[in-house]
Coordinates of C-alpha atoms in Angstrom, one line a residue:
M1 CA 56.6 84.5 31.0
G2 CA 57.5 83.9 27.3
K3 CA 55.1 82.4 24.8
K4 CA 55.3 78.7 24.5
P5 CA 56.4 77.2 21.1
P6 CA 53.6 75.7 19.0
V7 CA 52.7 72.0 19.3
R8 CA 53.7 69.9 16.3
V9 CA 53.6 66.3 15.3
A10 CA 56.6 64.5 13.8
L11 CA 55.6 61.6 11.5
D12 CA 57.1 58.8 9.5
L13 CA 55.6 55.8 7.6
E14 CA 57.2 52.7 6.3
T15 CA 55.5 51.4 3.2
T16 CA 55.6 48.6 0.6
G17 CA 56.6 51.1 -2.1
L18 CA 56.7 54.7 -3.3
Q19 CA 53.2 55.0 -4.9
A20 CA 50.5 56.1 -2.5
E21 CA 47.7 55.0 -4.9
H22 CA 49.2 51.5 -5.3
D23 CA 51.3 50.6 -2.2
A24 CA 50.4 49.9 1.4
I25 CA 51.4 51.2 4.8
L26 CA 53.5 48.9 6.9
E27 CA 54.2 51.0 10.0
V28 CA 53.2 54.3 11.5
A29 CA 55.0 56.4 14.1
A30 CA 54.2 59.9 15.4
I31 CA 55.5 62.1 18.1
K32 CA 53.6 65.1 19.5
F33 CA 56.1 67.7 20.8
Q34 CA 56.3 71.2 21.9
G35 CA 59.8 72.6 21.6
A36 CA 62.1 69.9 22.8
T37 CA 59.4 68.4 25.1
V38 CA 57.7 65.2 23.9
L39 CA 54.0 65.3 24.8
D40 CA 52.8 61.9 23.4
T41 CA 53.8 59.2 21.0
L42 CA 52.0 56.7 18.8
E43 CA 53.5 53.7 17.1
T44 CA 52.1 50.6 15.4
L45 CA 52.7 48.1 12.7
V46 CA 50.0 47.8 10.0
A47 CA 48.9 44.8 8.1
P48 CA 49.5 45.7 4.4
G49 CA 47.1 43.1 3.0
R50 CA 49.7 42.0 0.5
P51 CA 53.2 40.4 0.4
V52 CA 56.0 42.7 1.5
P53 CA 58.7 43.0 -1.2
Y54 CA 62.0 41.5 -0.2
R55 CA 63.9 44.8 -0.8
V56 CA 61.5 46.5 1.7
Q57 CA 62.1 43.7 4.3
R58 CA 65.8 44.2 4.0
L59 CA 65.6 48.0 4.2
T60 CA 63.2 48.1 7.2
G61 CA 63.8 44.8 8.9
I62 CA 60.0 44.2 9.0
T63 CA 59.3 40.6 8.2
P64 CA 56.0 38.8 7.4
Q65 CA 56.2 37.1 10.8
Q66 CA 56.2 40.5 12.6
L67 CA 53.1 41.5 10.7
S68 CA 51.1 38.5 11.7
G69 CA 48.0 39.6 13.8
V70 CA 48.7 43.4 13.5
P71 CA 45.8 45.7 12.8
Q72 CA 44.6 46.8 9.4
F73 CA 45.1 50.5 8.7
E74 CA 41.3 51.2 8.8
S75 CA 41.2 50.1 12.4
I76 CA 43.9 52.6 13.5
A77 CA 43.0 55.5 11.2
Q78 CA 40.6 57.2 13.6
K79 CA 43.1 57.0 16.4
L80 CA 45.9 58.4 14.2
Q81 CA 43.7 61.3 13.0
Q82 CA 42.7 62.1 16.6
F83 CA 46.4 62.0 17.6
I84 CA 47.4 64.4 14.9
G85 CA 44.3 66.6 14.8
D86 CA 44.9 69.8 12.9
L87 CA 48.5 70.2 14.2
P88 CA 51.4 71.0 11.8
I89 CA 53.1 67.8 10.6
V90 CA 56.9 67.6 10.6
G91 CA 59.0 65.1 8.7
H92 CA 61.7 64.4 6.2
S93 CA 60.2 64.6 2.7
I94 CA 56.9 64.7 4.6
P95 CA 54.7 65.1 1.5
F96 CA 55.5 61.5 0.7
D97 CA 54.1 60.2 4.0
V98 CA 51.2 62.6 4.1
G99 CA 50.3 61.6 0.5
F100 CA 49.6 58.0 1.8
L101 CA 47.5 59.4 4.6
R102 CA 45.5 61.8 2.4
R103 CA 44.9 59.0 0.0
R104 CA 43.1 57.3 2.8
G105 CA 41.1 60.4 3.9
L106 CA 43.3 61.7 6.8
V107 CA 45.1 65.0 7.6
R108 CA 43.8 66.8 4.5
N109 CA 44.4 70.3 5.7
N110 CA 47.3 70.1 8.1
A111 CA 50.3 72.4 7.5
L112 CA 53.5 70.6 6.6
V113 CA 57.1 71.3 7.6
D114 CA 59.5 69.4 5.4
T115 CA 62.9 69.1 7.0
F116 CA 64.3 68.1 3.6
E117 CA 63.3 71.5 2.1
L118 CA 64.3 73.3 5.3
A119 CA 67.7 71.8 5.2
T120 CA 68.3 72.9 1.6
V121 CA 67.7 76.5 2.8
L122 CA 69.6 76.4 6.0
L123 CA 72.4 74.0 5.0
P124 CA 72.8 74.9 1.4
S125 CA 76.2 73.3 0.8
L126 CA 75.5 69.7 1.7
P127 CA 76.4 67.1 -0.9
S128 CA 73.2 65.1 0.0
Y129 CA 70.0 65.8 1.9
N130 CA 68.9 62.3 3.0
L131 CA 67.9 62.3 6.7
G132 CA 71.0 60.5 7.9
Q133 CA 73.4 63.0 6.2
V134 CA 71.4 66.0 7.3
A135 CA 71.4 64.7 10.9
A136 CA 75.2 64.0 10.8
A137 CA 75.8 67.5 9.4
L138 CA 73.9 68.9 12.5
G139 CA 75.9 66.8 14.9
I140 CA 73.0 64.5 15.7
M141 CA 73.7 60.8 16.4
V142 CA 72.1 58.5 13.8
A143 CA 70.8 55.2 15.2
P144 CA 71.7 52.1 13.3
E145 CA 68.0 51.1 13.1
R146 CA 67.2 53.6 10.4
H147 CA 64.1 53.0 8.2
R148 CA 61.9 52.0 11.1
A149 CA 59.1 54.4 11.6
M150 CA 59.8 55.5 15.2
V151 CA 63.5 55.7 14.8
D152 CA 63.1 58.0 11.7
T153 CA 60.4 60.0 13.4
E154 CA 62.6 60.7 16.4
L155 CA 65.5 61.6 14.1
A156 CA 63.3 63.9 12.0
M157 CA 62.1 65.7 15.1
Q158 CA 65.7 66.2 16.3
V159 CA 66.7 67.5 12.8
F160 CA 63.8 69.9 12.9
L161 CA 64.7 71.2 16.3
A162 CA 68.4 71.7 15.2
L163 CA 67.3 73.5 12.0
H164 CA 64.8 75.6 13.9
Q165 CA 67.6 76.7 16.2
R166 CA 69.6 77.8 13.2
L167 CA 66.6 79.7 11.9
Q168 CA 66.2 81.4 15.3
A169 CA 69.7 82.7 15.0
V170 CA 68.8 84.5 11.7
D171 CA 68.1 88.2 12.3
L172 CA 64.5 89.4 12.2
A173 CA 65.1 91.5 9.0
L174 CA 66.1 88.5 7.1
L175 CA 63.3 86.4 8.5
K176 CA 60.9 89.1 7.2
D177 CA 62.4 88.7 3.7
L178 CA 61.9 85.0 3.8
A179 CA 58.3 85.3 5.1
N180 CA 57.5 87.8 2.3
L181 CA 58.8 85.6 -0.6
D182 CA 56.5 85.8 -3.7
A183 CA 55.8 82.0 -3.5
P184 CA 52.6 80.0 -4.0
H185 CA 50.6 79.6 -0.8
N186 CA 50.8 75.8 -0.9
W187 CA 54.6 75.9 -0.5
P188 CA 54.9 74.5 3.1
L189 CA 58.0 76.5 4.1
L190 CA 56.3 79.8 3.3
A191 CA 53.6 79.2 6.0
F192 CA 56.3 78.0 8.3
F193 CA 58.5 81.2 7.8
R194 CA 55.5 83.4 8.3
Q195 CA 54.5 81.6 11.5
E196 CA 58.1 82.0 12.7
L197 CA 58.1 85.7 11.9
R198 CA 54.9 86.2 13.9
F199 CA 56.2 84.2 16.8
R200 CA 59.5 86.1 16.8
Q201 CA 57.7 89.5 16.7
E202 CA 55.4 88.5 19.5
K203 CA 58.2 87.0 21.6
E204 CA 60.9 89.6 21.1
G205 CA 59.1 92.7 19.9
L206 CA 61.9 93.4 17.5
R207 CA 61.6 95.5 14.4
G208 CA 64.9 94.5 12.8
V209 CA 67.8 96.8 11.9
P210 CA 68.5 97.6 8.2
I211 CA 71.7 95.8 7.1
R212 CA 73.9 96.9 4.3
G213 CA 74.6 94.5 1.5
S214 CA 72.5 92.1 -0.6
L215 CA 70.0 89.8 1.0
G216 CA 72.2 86.9 -0.2
D217 CA 75.2 88.4 1.6
R218 CA 73.2 88.9 4.8
F219 CA 71.9 85.3 4.7
A220 CA 75.4 83.9 4.2
A221 CA 76.7 86.0 7.1
Q222 CA 74.0 84.6 9.3
L223 CA 75.0 81.1 8.4
G224 CA 78.7 81.8 8.7
M225 CA 79.4 81.1 5.1
D226 CA 81.2 82.8 2.2
P227 CA 78.3 84.3 0.2
R228 CA 79.9 83.1 -3.0
V229 CA 79.7 79.5 -1.7
L230 CA 76.1 80.0 -0.7
S231 CA 75.0 81.4 -4.0
F232 CA 76.8 78.7 -5.9
A233 CA 75.4 75.9 -3.8
I234 CA 71.8 77.0 -3.5
A235 CA 71.4 77.4 -7.2
H236 CA 71.6 73.6 -7.6
E237 CA 68.4 72.1 -6.3
S238 CA 68.7 68.3 -6.6
D239 CA 71.2 66.0 -4.9
A240 CA 72.4 64.9 -8.3
Q241 CA 73.1 68.4 -9.4
V242 CA 74.8 69.2 -6.1
N243 CA 77.0 66.1 -6.4
A244 CA 78.0 67.2 -9.9
V245 CA 79.1 70.7 -8.9
Q246 CA 82.8 71.2 -9.3
T247 CA 84.8 73.6 -7.1
P248 CA 84.9 77.0 -8.9
Q249 CA 88.2 78.3 -10.0
V250 CA 89.6 81.1 -8.1
E251 CA 89.8 83.4 -11.1
T252 CA 86.2 82.8 -12.0
T253 CA 84.4 83.8 -8.8
P254 CA 80.6 83.6 -9.3
P255 CA 78.8 86.8 -8.5
A256 CA 76.7 86.9 -5.3
L257 CA 73.2 85.9 -6.2
N258 CA 70.1 87.4 -4.6
I259 CA 68.7 84.8 -2.1
L260 CA 65.1 85.7 -3.0
E261 CA 65.6 84.7 -6.6
Q262 CA 67.3 81.5 -5.4
M263 CA 64.5 80.7 -3.0
K264 CA 62.0 81.2 -5.9
N265 CA 64.0 78.6 -7.8
I266 CA 63.7 76.2 -4.9
V267 CA 60.0 76.9 -4.7
E268 CA 59.6 76.1 -8.4
G269 CA 61.7 73.0 -8.0
Y270 CA 59.6 71.9 -5.1
L271 CA 56.3 72.3 -6.9
N272 CA 57.4 70.7 -10.1
R273 CA 59.4 67.7 -8.8
P274 CA 57.8 64.3 -8.2
I275 CA 57.3 63.5 -4.5
R276 CA 60.2 61.3 -3.5
R277 CA 61.9 60.2 -0.3
P278 CA 65.7 60.6 -0.1
L279 CA 67.1 57.6 1.8

């Protein structure tokens, strides 16, 4: 019998703003899952203790009337911590959500799997990496009630599962290269790639077969892409940069770039950028 996939928790928060040190949590949703099997869920509105900005009401649909009589965050914090435990936390731009929780003393040491960052690696040519666009690119139906915590948590879980399936299609030799990137230990995807490598080795007992060509060529082949398109797209880290890219002229074909160098660029961009949430 094959080894079961690890248990993870998908998470999303709705908040009154973007600053964990100043803004309040409005809604919490979490899904504990193992592979495609949902094990448990948690969902609650939270009293913010302050007026909800009108723009947030319009975005989320959460009104002051809905928040009447709901619990303060302090009264649900222990239940949320027990629900998550020390499990890896999955979400879209998950450092944003976890930043609010860590500010309040929760989930200080949990591993993170950011579907935003994972999508930039496995879907390098998308014009935008907001949750809805990534889901659409993967063929996942996007519910109209976006920007409610449980809807976005379910969507992030489905996006993770689809991206994970793409990663599992990558050969073991390439996965070893990704797991051995010279990246800081606090880059979440590094721990995730290493866990995936261990899981694949234990599950399949494969050693990998040397493949000719650059790592960039091999990665592009695994994704079914022209390596020139991959190398051109992955070198542009932000949505704004990606949107600004013009189609290269045929006579000026960019050289194939080494994927490890490009991944290092992504790591540096991840560590240096402010925590943000693409809508």
